[in-house]
mmCIF file of C-alpha atoms and ligand atoms in Angstrom:
data_model
loop_
_atom_site.group_PDB
_atom_site.id
_atom_site.type_symbol
_atom_site.label_atom_id
_atom_site.label_comp_id
_atom_site.label_asym_id
_atom_site.label_seq_id
_atom_site.Cartn_x
_atom_site.Cartn_y
_atom_site.Cartn_z
ATOM 1 C CA MET A 1 24.730 -11.706 11.524
ATOM 2 C CA THR A 2 23.060 -8.097 11.454
ATOM 3 C CA ALA A 3 20.642 -7.814 8.630
ATOM 4 C CA CYS A 4 20.720 -5.081 5.723
ATOM 5 C CA ILE A 5 18.445 -2.085 6.105
ATOM 6 C CA ILE A 6 16.290 -1.998 3.043
ATOM 7 C CA ASP A 7 15.764 1.958 3.007
ATOM 8 C CA GLY A 8 12.471 2.412 2.024
ATOM 9 C CA LYS A 9 12.400 6.294 2.176
ATOM 10 C CA ALA A 10 15.638 6.404 -0.053
ATOM 11 C CA ILE A 11 14.088 4.084 -2.233
ATOM 12 C CA ALA A 12 10.707 5.693 -2.316
ATOM 13 C CA ALA A 13 12.438 8.676 -2.962
ATOM 14 C CA GLU A 14 14.144 7.684 -5.874
ATOM 15 C CA LEU A 15 10.900 6.328 -7.207
ATOM 16 C CA ARG A 16 9.444 9.532 -6.916
ATOM 17 C CA ILE A 17 12.077 11.168 -8.541
ATOM 18 C CA LYS A 18 11.245 8.730 -11.112
ATOM 19 C CA ILE A 19 7.667 9.610 -11.181
ATOM 20 C CA ALA A 20 8.145 13.559 -11.464
ATOM 21 C CA LEU A 21 10.192 13.114 -14.203
ATOM 22 C CA GLU A 22 7.056 11.222 -16.496
ATOM 23 C CA VAL A 23 5.012 13.578 -15.547
ATOM 24 C CA ARG A 24 7.080 16.216 -17.137
ATOM 25 C CA ARG A 25 7.333 14.585 -19.506
ATOM 26 C CA LEU A 26 3.051 13.583 -20.416
ATOM 27 C CA ALA A 27 2.567 17.077 -20.007
ATOM 28 C CA ALA A 28 4.881 18.595 -22.634
ATOM 29 C CA GLU A 29 3.976 15.194 -24.656
ATOM 30 C CA HIS A 30 0.035 15.444 -24.044
ATOM 31 C CA ARG A 31 -0.761 17.927 -22.289
ATOM 32 C CA LEU A 32 -1.855 15.605 -19.724
ATOM 33 C CA VAL A 33 -1.831 16.465 -15.774
ATOM 34 C CA PRO A 34 -2.894 13.185 -13.695
ATOM 35 C CA GLY A 35 -5.187 14.088 -10.958
ATOM 36 C CA LEU A 36 -5.487 12.900 -7.713
ATOM 37 C CA ALA A 37 -8.853 13.264 -5.425
ATOM 38 C CA VAL A 38 -8.793 12.476 -2.195
ATOM 39 C CA ILE A 39 -11.790 12.066 -0.108
ATOM 40 C CA LEU A 40 -11.567 12.009 4.091
ATOM 41 C CA ILE A 41 -14.211 12.134 6.281
ATOM 42 C CA GLY A 42 -14.321 12.707 10.004
ATOM 43 C CA ASP A 43 -10.684 13.656 12.102
ATOM 44 C CA ASN A 44 -8.914 10.920 12.773
ATOM 45 C CA PRO A 45 -6.021 12.238 13.729
ATOM 46 C CA ALA A 46 -3.959 9.568 11.623
ATOM 47 C CA SER A 47 -6.089 9.839 8.429
ATOM 48 C CA GLU A 48 -5.769 13.441 7.935
ATOM 49 C CA ILE A 49 -1.738 12.836 8.158
ATOM 50 C CA TYR A 50 -1.952 10.546 5.727
ATOM 51 C CA VAL A 51 -4.374 12.199 3.666
ATOM 52 C CA ARG A 52 -2.160 15.683 4.086
ATOM 53 C CA ASN A 53 1.326 13.599 3.038
ATOM 54 C CA LYS A 54 -0.510 12.127 0.076
ATOM 55 C CA ALA A 55 -1.743 15.569 -1.172
ATOM 56 C CA ARG A 56 1.977 17.192 -0.781
ATOM 57 C CA ALA A 57 3.429 14.419 -2.366
ATOM 58 C CA THR A 58 1.115 14.204 -5.748
ATOM 59 C CA ARG A 59 1.890 18.140 -6.179
ATOM 60 C CA ASP A 60 5.678 17.834 -5.408
ATOM 61 C CA ALA A 61 5.233 15.163 -8.044
ATOM 62 C CA GLY A 62 3.824 18.044 -10.266
ATOM 63 C CA MET A 63 0.622 16.272 -10.286
ATOM 64 C CA GLN A 64 -3.100 17.842 -9.694
ATOM 65 C CA SER A 65 -4.135 17.064 -5.764
ATOM 66 C CA SER A 66 -7.850 17.801 -4.409
ATOM 67 C CA VAL A 67 -8.970 17.001 -0.985
ATOM 68 C CA HIS A 68 -12.170 16.645 -0.100
ATOM 69 C CA ARG A 69 -12.904 17.005 3.890
ATOM 70 C CA LEU A 70 -16.730 15.614 4.994
ATOM 71 C CA SER A 71 -17.990 15.685 8.428
ATOM 72 C CA GLY A 72 -18.070 12.731 10.345
ATOM 73 C CA ALA A 73 -21.898 12.668 10.057
ATOM 74 C CA THR A 74 -21.943 13.098 6.073
ATOM 75 C CA THR A 75 -24.381 10.413 4.969
ATOM 76 C CA GLN A 76 -23.729 7.771 2.487
ATOM 77 C CA ARG A 77 -25.812 9.230 -0.165
ATOM 78 C CA ASP A 78 -24.046 12.463 -0.303
ATOM 79 C CA LEU A 79 -20.714 10.723 -0.165
ATOM 80 C CA LEU A 80 -21.900 8.416 -2.864
ATOM 81 C CA ALA A 81 -22.920 11.834 -4.895
ATOM 82 C CA LEU A 82 -19.352 13.131 -4.367
ATOM 83 C CA ILE A 83 -17.708 9.841 -5.630
ATOM 84 C CA SER A 84 -20.535 10.001 -8.431
ATOM 85 C CA ASP A 85 -18.994 13.603 -9.677
ATOM 86 C CA LEU A 86 -15.394 12.918 -9.300
ATOM 87 C CA ASN A 87 -15.712 9.648 -11.873
ATOM 88 C CA SER A 88 -17.302 12.052 -13.957
ATOM 89 C CA ASN A 89 -14.689 14.906 -13.882
ATOM 90 C CA ALA A 90 -12.128 14.413 -16.603
ATOM 91 C CA ALA A 91 -9.407 16.241 -14.339
ATOM 92 C CA VAL A 92 -9.073 13.516 -11.886
ATOM 93 C CA HIS A 93 -7.702 10.480 -12.891
ATOM 94 C CA GLY A 94 -7.532 8.897 -9.804
ATOM 95 C CA ILE A 95 -10.038 8.859 -6.710
ATOM 96 C CA LEU A 96 -9.200 7.228 -3.287
ATOM 97 C CA VAL A 97 -11.565 7.314 -0.355
ATOM 98 C CA GLN A 98 -9.224 7.405 3.389
ATOM 99 C CA LEU A 99 -9.958 4.310 5.281
ATOM 100 C CA PRO A 100 -11.551 3.547 7.832
ATOM 101 C CA LEU A 101 -14.979 5.012 7.617
ATOM 102 C CA PRO A 102 -17.245 6.354 9.864
ATOM 103 C CA PRO A 103 -19.263 2.953 11.399
ATOM 104 C CA HIS A 104 -22.721 4.574 9.395
ATOM 105 C CA ILE A 105 -21.374 3.793 6.065
ATOM 106 C CA ASP A 106 -20.765 0.795 3.917
ATOM 107 C CA ALA A 107 -17.501 0.799 3.075
ATOM 108 C CA GLN A 108 -17.658 -1.800 0.532
ATOM 109 C CA ALA A 109 -20.809 -0.024 -1.298
ATOM 110 C CA VAL A 110 -18.189 3.389 -1.334
ATOM 111 C CA ILE A 111 -15.290 1.266 -3.058
ATOM 112 C CA GLU A 112 -17.688 0.169 -5.710
ATOM 113 C CA ALA A 113 -19.321 3.296 -6.579
ATOM 114 C CA ILE A 114 -15.617 4.445 -7.502
ATOM 115 C CA GLU A 115 -15.333 4.136 -11.374
ATOM 116 C CA PRO A 116 -12.457 0.975 -11.777
ATOM 117 C CA ALA A 117 -10.047 2.982 -14.155
ATOM 118 C CA LYS A 118 -10.083 5.749 -11.115
ATOM 119 C CA ASP A 119 -9.609 3.741 -8.416
ATOM 120 C CA VAL A 120 -5.782 4.295 -7.510
ATOM 121 C CA ASP A 121 -6.272 1.649 -4.047
ATOM 122 C CA GLY A 122 -7.027 -1.295 -6.505
ATOM 123 C CA PHE A 123 -9.691 -1.867 -3.961
ATOM 124 C CA HIS A 124 -12.639 -2.619 -6.694
ATOM 125 C CA PRO A 125 -13.470 -6.359 -6.878
ATOM 126 C CA LEU A 126 -12.838 -5.666 -10.952
ATOM 127 C CA ASN A 127 -9.408 -4.758 -10.267
ATOM 128 C CA ALA A 128 -9.540 -6.947 -7.254
ATOM 129 C CA GLY A 129 -10.389 -9.998 -10.194
ATOM 130 C CA ARG A 130 -8.029 -9.065 -12.659
ATOM 131 C CA LEU A 131 -5.030 -8.860 -10.732
ATOM 132 C CA ALA A 132 -6.392 -12.590 -9.161
ATOM 133 C CA ILE A 133 -6.461 -13.913 -12.466
ATOM 134 C CA GLY A 134 -3.385 -12.307 -14.218
ATOM 135 C CA LEU A 135 -4.981 -9.817 -15.777
ATOM 136 C CA PRO A 136 -3.643 -5.843 -16.032
ATOM 137 C CA GLY A 137 -5.338 -3.565 -13.599
ATOM 138 C CA LEU A 138 -4.518 -1.187 -10.953
ATOM 139 C CA VAL A 139 -3.181 -2.754 -8.121
ATOM 140 C CA PRO A 140 -3.345 -2.025 -4.171
ATOM 141 C CA CYS A 141 -0.316 0.527 -3.478
ATOM 142 C CA THR A 142 1.326 -1.001 -0.563
ATOM 143 C CA PRO A 143 1.480 -4.835 -1.877
ATOM 144 C CA LEU A 144 3.046 -2.981 -4.643
ATOM 145 C CA GLY A 145 5.488 -1.079 -2.411
ATOM 146 C CA CYS A 146 6.203 -4.702 -0.720
ATOM 147 C CA ILE A 147 7.178 -6.418 -3.900
ATOM 148 C CA MET A 148 9.220 -3.412 -4.768
ATOM 149 C CA LEU A 149 11.223 -3.677 -1.788
ATOM 150 C CA ALA A 150 12.017 -7.515 -1.345
ATOM 151 C CA LYS A 151 13.221 -7.167 -5.213
ATOM 152 C CA THR A 152 15.962 -4.721 -3.894
ATOM 153 C CA ILE A 153 17.328 -7.539 -2.179
ATOM 154 C CA HIS A 154 16.293 -10.364 -4.863
ATOM 155 C CA PRO A 155 15.616 -9.395 -8.287
ATOM 156 C CA SER A 156 13.868 -12.497 -9.215
ATOM 157 C CA LEU A 157 11.222 -13.764 -6.470
ATOM 158 C CA ALA A 158 10.825 -16.932 -8.413
ATOM 159 C CA GLY A 159 10.736 -20.187 -6.242
ATOM 160 C CA ARG A 160 11.476 -18.499 -3.207
ATOM 161 C CA ASP A 161 9.401 -19.661 -0.161
ATOM 162 C CA ALA A 162 7.223 -16.414 1.017
ATOM 163 C CA LEU A 163 5.074 -16.208 3.887
ATOM 164 C CA VAL A 164 2.252 -13.443 3.876
ATOM 165 C CA ILE A 165 1.080 -13.384 7.132
ATOM 166 C CA GLY A 166 -2.533 -11.607 7.045
ATOM 167 C CA ARG A 167 -5.058 -12.246 4.799
ATOM 168 C CA SER A 168 -7.289 -8.588 4.836
ATOM 169 C CA ASN A 169 -8.529 -7.309 0.916
ATOM 170 C CA ILE A 170 -6.301 -4.498 1.252
ATOM 171 C CA VAL A 171 -2.680 -6.047 2.159
ATOM 172 C CA GLY A 172 -2.186 -9.998 2.895
ATOM 173 C CA LYS A 173 -4.254 -11.268 -0.357
ATOM 174 C CA PRO A 174 -3.338 -8.780 -3.124
ATOM 175 C CA LEU A 175 0.536 -9.040 -1.684
ATOM 176 C CA ALA A 176 0.246 -12.710 -2.178
ATOM 177 C CA GLN A 177 -1.020 -12.343 -5.516
ATOM 178 C CA LEU A 178 1.741 -10.508 -6.680
ATOM 179 C CA LEU A 179 4.063 -12.632 -5.124
ATOM 180 C CA LEU A 180 2.190 -15.320 -7.503
ATOM 181 C CA ARG A 181 2.842 -13.571 -10.507
ATOM 182 C CA GLU A 182 6.625 -13.234 -9.649
ATOM 183 C CA ASN A 183 6.515 -17.077 -9.108
ATOM 184 C CA ALA A 184 6.979 -17.067 -5.641
ATOM 185 C CA THR A 185 5.853 -20.471 -3.627
ATOM 186 C CA VAL A 186 3.795 -18.420 -1.191
ATOM 187 C CA THR A 187 1.874 -19.563 1.719
ATOM 188 C CA ILE A 188 -0.581 -16.957 3.509
ATOM 189 C CA ALA A 189 -0.894 -17.371 7.365
ATOM 190 C CA HIS A 190 -3.542 -15.732 9.590
ATOM 191 C CA SER A 191 -5.254 -15.959 13.176
ATOM 192 C CA LYS A 192 -6.012 -19.339 12.829
ATOM 193 C CA THR A 193 -2.701 -20.692 11.213
ATOM 194 C CA LYS A 194 -1.221 -23.766 13.514
ATOM 195 C CA ASP A 195 2.651 -23.380 14.682
ATOM 196 C CA LEU A 196 3.112 -19.794 12.962
ATOM 197 C CA PRO A 197 6.820 -19.677 14.242
ATOM 198 C CA ALA A 198 7.324 -23.014 12.675
ATOM 199 C CA VAL A 199 5.800 -21.465 9.568
ATOM 200 C CA SER A 200 7.419 -18.655 9.346
ATOM 201 C CA ARG A 201 11.063 -20.410 9.905
ATOM 202 C CA ARG A 202 10.610 -22.295 6.543
ATOM 203 C CA ALA A 203 10.032 -19.286 4.390
ATOM 204 C CA ASP A 204 12.930 -16.956 2.391
ATOM 205 C CA LEU A 205 10.645 -13.930 2.711
ATOM 206 C CA VAL A 206 8.353 -13.031 5.527
ATOM 207 C CA PHE A 207 5.718 -10.040 4.560
ATOM 208 C CA ALA A 208 3.799 -9.312 8.327
ATOM 209 C CA ALA A 209 0.621 -7.796 7.972
ATOM 210 C CA VAL A 210 -1.067 -8.154 11.041
ATOM 211 C CA GLY A 211 -1.470 -5.000 12.838
ATOM 212 C CA GLN A 212 0.340 -6.535 16.408
ATOM 213 C CA ALA A 213 3.228 -4.597 17.333
ATOM 214 C CA HIS A 214 6.263 -6.839 17.554
ATOM 215 C CA MET A 215 4.512 -10.356 17.061
ATOM 216 C CA VAL A 216 6.773 -11.706 14.581
ATOM 217 C CA ARG A 217 9.810 -12.392 16.899
ATOM 218 C CA GLY A 218 13.633 -13.177 15.618
ATOM 219 C CA ALA A 219 13.521 -16.955 16.837
ATOM 220 C CA TRP A 220 10.600 -17.182 13.628
ATOM 221 C CA ILE A 221 12.795 -15.838 11.259
ATOM 222 C CA LYS A 222 15.120 -18.405 9.045
ATOM 223 C CA PRO A 223 19.045 -17.120 9.222
ATOM 224 C CA GLY A 224 19.446 -14.728 6.025
ATOM 225 C CA ALA A 225 15.624 -14.450 5.327
ATOM 226 C CA THR A 226 14.300 -11.198 4.011
ATOM 227 C CA VAL A 227 11.532 -9.567 6.220
ATOM 228 C CA ILE A 228 9.112 -6.911 5.219
ATOM 229 C CA ASP A 229 7.587 -5.347 7.784
ATOM 230 C CA VAL A 230 3.788 -3.847 6.955
ATOM 231 C CA GLY A 231 2.717 -3.402 10.310
ATOM 232 C CA ILE A 232 1.706 0.088 11.402
ATOM 233 C CA ASN A 233 1.357 0.344 15.402
ATOM 234 C CA ARG A 234 1.251 3.008 17.751
ATOM 235 C CA VAL A 235 3.091 1.878 21.159
ATOM 236 C CA PRO A 236 4.022 3.980 24.045
ATOM 237 C CA GLY A 237 7.556 4.980 23.447
ATOM 238 C CA ALA A 238 10.076 6.975 25.730
ATOM 239 C CA GLY A 239 8.314 9.547 28.789
ATOM 240 C CA GLY A 240 5.164 7.615 27.316
ATOM 241 C CA LYS A 241 4.898 9.621 24.078
ATOM 242 C CA PRO A 242 3.348 7.190 21.217
ATOM 243 C CA ARG A 243 5.614 6.040 18.615
ATOM 244 C CA LEU A 244 5.327 3.746 15.170
ATOM 245 C CA ALA A 245 6.435 0.006 15.691
ATOM 246 C CA GLY A 246 5.878 -2.444 12.929
ATOM 247 C CA ASP A 247 4.648 -6.056 13.815
ATOM 248 C CA VAL A 248 8.187 -7.705 13.932
ATOM 249 C CA ALA A 249 10.293 -7.736 17.022
ATOM 250 C CA TYR A 250 12.728 -5.108 14.913
ATOM 251 C CA SER A 251 15.873 -5.464 17.126
ATOM 252 C CA GLU A 252 15.311 -9.664 17.439
ATOM 253 C CA ALA A 253 14.819 -9.871 13.633
ATOM 254 C CA ARG A 254 17.486 -7.758 12.586
ATOM 255 C CA GLU A 255 19.955 -10.515 14.343
ATOM 256 C CA VAL A 256 18.787 -12.894 12.303
ATOM 257 C CA ALA A 257 17.670 -11.864 8.955
ATOM 258 C CA GLY A 258 20.021 -11.266 5.718
ATOM 259 C CA ALA A 259 17.600 -7.970 5.086
ATOM 260 C CA ILE A 260 15.043 -5.929 6.537
ATOM 261 C CA THR A 261 12.644 -3.061 6.316
ATOM 262 C CA PRO A 262 12.633 -0.521 8.977
ATOM 263 C CA VAL A 263 9.182 1.318 10.701
ATOM 264 C CA PRO A 264 9.108 4.089 9.956
ATOM 265 C CA GLY A 265 10.859 4.279 7.066
ATOM 266 C CA GLY A 266 10.368 1.109 5.112
ATOM 267 C CA VAL A 267 6.660 0.006 3.284
ATOM 268 C CA GLY A 268 5.052 3.444 4.381
ATOM 269 C CA PRO A 269 6.892 5.688 2.324
ATOM 270 C CA MET A 270 6.760 2.996 -0.593
ATOM 271 C CA THR A 271 2.488 3.081 -0.384
ATOM 272 C CA ILE A 272 2.536 7.067 -1.097
ATOM 273 C CA ALA A 273 4.981 6.535 -3.995
ATOM 274 C CA CYS A 274 3.252 3.651 -5.450
ATOM 275 C CA LEU A 275 -0.538 5.808 -5.240
ATOM 276 C CA LEU A 276 1.350 8.443 -7.342
ATOM 277 C CA ALA A 277 2.494 5.734 -9.646
ATOM 278 C CA ASN A 278 -1.009 4.328 -9.472
ATOM 279 C CA THR A 279 -2.686 7.768 -10.163
ATOM 280 C CA VAL A 280 0.096 8.024 -13.972
ATOM 281 C CA ARG A 281 -0.686 4.923 -14.747
ATOM 282 C CA ALA A 282 -4.676 5.413 -14.483
ATOM 283 C CA ALA A 283 -4.222 9.009 -16.093
ATOM 284 C CA CYS A 284 -2.608 7.046 -18.853
ATOM 285 C CA THR A 285 -5.047 4.523 -19.124
ATOM 286 C CA ILE A 286 -8.028 6.781 -19.193
ATOM 287 C CA ILE A 287 -6.975 8.869 -21.997
ATOM 288 C CA GLY A 288 -4.974 6.030 -23.991
ATOM 289 C CA VAL A 289 -0.702 6.677 -24.101
ATOM 290 C CA SER A 290 1.218 4.520 -23.064
ATOM 291 C CA THR A 291 3.364 5.235 -19.639
ATOM 292 C CA THR A 292 7.027 4.209 -18.299
ATOM 293 C CA LEU A 293 5.809 3.633 -15.007
HETATM 294 P P1 LIG B 1 -6.273 -6.527 9.354
HETATM 295 O O1 LIG B 1 -6.603 -6.053 10.919
HETATM 296 O O2 LIG B 1 -7.195 -5.847 7.956
HETATM 297 O O3 LIG B 1 -5.574 -7.494 8.820
HETATM 298 C C1 LIG B 1 -4.867 -8.579 10.285
HETATM 299 C C2 LIG B 1 -4.477 -9.844 9.312
HETATM 300 O O4 LIG B 1 -3.466 -10.058 10.486
HETATM 301 C C3 LIG B 1 -6.239 -10.780 9.173
HETATM 302 O O5 LIG B 1 -5.876 -11.300 7.929
HETATM 303 C C4 LIG B 1 -5.818 -11.675 10.467
HETATM 304 O O6 LIG B 1 -6.116 -12.655 10.697
HETATM 305 C C5 LIG B 1 -4.396 -11.453 10.807
HETATM 306 N N1 LIG B 1 -4.061 -11.673 12.190
HETATM 307 C C6 LIG B 1 -4.158 -10.824 13.457
HETATM 308 N N2 LIG B 1 -3.868 -11.762 14.419
HETATM 309 C C7 LIG B 1 -2.786 -12.886 14.062
HETATM 310 C C8 LIG B 1 -2.384 -13.794 14.812
HETATM 311 N N3 LIG B 1 -1.774 -13.643 15.708
HETATM 312 N N4 LIG B 1 -1.559 -14.660 13.596
HETATM 313 C C9 LIG B 1 -1.434 -14.334 12.540
HETATM 314 N N5 LIG B 1 -2.342 -13.720 11.963
HETATM 315 C C10 LIG B 1 -2.869 -12.751 12.257
HETATM 316 O O7 LIG B 1 -5.291 -5.397 9.044
HETATM 317 P P2 LIG B 1 -4.247 -5.105 7.392
HETATM 318 O O8 LIG B 1 -4.225 -5.519 6.213
HETATM 319 O O9 LIG B 1 -5.525 -3.729 6.773
HETATM 320 O O10 LIG B 1 -2.818 -3.983 8.122
HETATM 321 C C11 LIG B 1 -2.085 -4.835 8.607
HETATM 322 C C12 LIG B 1 -1.198 -3.792 9.297
HETATM 323 O O11 LIG B 1 -0.519 -3.217 8.402
HETATM 324 C C13 LIG B 1 -1.764 -2.935 10.191
HETATM 325 O O12 LIG B 1 -0.630 -2.818 11.230
HETATM 326 C C14 LIG B 1 -1.725 -1.031 9.283
HETATM 327 O O13 LIG B 1 -1.571 -0.333 10.364
HETATM 328 C C15 LIG B 1 -0.638 -1.793 8.651
HETATM 329 N N6 LIG B 1 -0.727 -1.178 7.020
HETATM 330 C C16 LIG B 1 -0.058 -0.534 6.514
HETATM 331 C C17 LIG B 1 0.313 -0.081 5.400
HETATM 332 C C18 LIG B 1 1.454 0.741 5.074
HETATM 333 O O14 LIG B 1 1.307 1.751 4.260
HETATM 334 N N7 LIG B 1 2.895 1.010 5.725
HETATM 335 C C19 LIG B 1 -0.886 0.133 4.467
HETATM 336 C C20 LIG B 1 -1.817 -0.544 5.004
HETATM 337 C C21 LIG B 1 -2.115 -1.154 6.121
HETATM 338 P P3 LIG B 1 -8.078 -12.929 10.365
HETATM 339 O O15 LIG B 1 -8.026 -12.646 9.104
HETATM 340 O O16 LIG B 1 -7.923 -14.573 10.450
HETATM 341 O O17 LIG B 1 -8.744 -12.334 11.007
#
C-alpha cells in the first residue's frame, strides 16, 4: 500500500483564503483590522525565517503586522516592558514571542506576561488551563493544524486510537487535549515509554512530535494508519547541504500508512495558517464580535 499524501501546503492555502475573506468582512462590517505583533530576540537564523514568514502571511491576509527585533543582549526587564506596551496597544490583538529565547531570559515569565486575550500562541497558563477543562480559549497553533490535517482523512476522530509521541507544553500536551475533545482514545508517549514500537502499532493515528529525525520507523505503523509528522529536524542532505526531515522515516512509513504528512509541506504551513486564524479570533473576542473562523 502506498499512503495518501496529506498536502498541508494546499490545505493551509485554502484556510488562508478563508481567513483573508473573513478579514475583509471584519474591515467592512466592523472597521476591524486584526493586528499581530511578533517579537524576535537575537539572531537565530531559523527563528528569523519563521518570523519573516509569519509577518508576510499576516500582511498577505490583509492584517496589520509588526515585528520587534531585539538584540540578543536585551534584558528580561526590557522585554517585559515591550510586552506590557503591546498588551495595552489597541491596534495589537495578537502577541507572539518567537521561541527559543536566550538563556538569560525566563521563557515562562515572558509567556505569563502576555495578556491571555492576545496570547495567539495559546501558551499562557490561563489558555492551557481552559483547554484542559474544555472551555473556549486560544489554542496552540501546531496542535490545531495537526487536528485539521487528521480530519481531512477522518472527519470524525471519535473512538479512534490516537498516539501522541512527545509531551511538550507547546505540541504534545495540547494536541492530546484537542484529541480528547474530539473523543479520540488518546495515548501520550515520551522518552520513558516502554516498547514504543508496540504502542505505536496499535494506533489508528500517530502524531510524532519528538524532535529526532526518522525515529518512527515504517515497522511501527499499523497498516492503513494515519501519520501526522510534526518534527522539523535539520539533517545533512545531498552534497552536505542541510535539508529538513521529520520525526518519521517517511519513505518506510509511506509504504504502510493509509495517509501521511510530508516534511516539509505538512504540519509547518498549517501552523502559520492557524496563527493567522488565532489572531482573527483574538481580535473578534477583544472587540466583542463573532467570527466565522
Ligand atoms: P520538545 O523537545 O519540547 O519535546 C520532545 C518530546 O519528545 C518530549 O516530550 C520527549 O520526552 C519526547 N521524546 C524525546 N525522545 C523520545 C524518545 N526516544 N521516545 C519517545 N519520546 C521521546 O519538542 P517540541 O514538542 O517543541 O517539538 C517536537 C518537534 O516538533 C521538533 O522537531 C520541533 O522542531 C517540531 N515542531 C514543529 C512545529 C511545526 O510547525 N511543524 C512547531 C513546533 C515544533 P520527555 O518529555 O520524556 O523528555
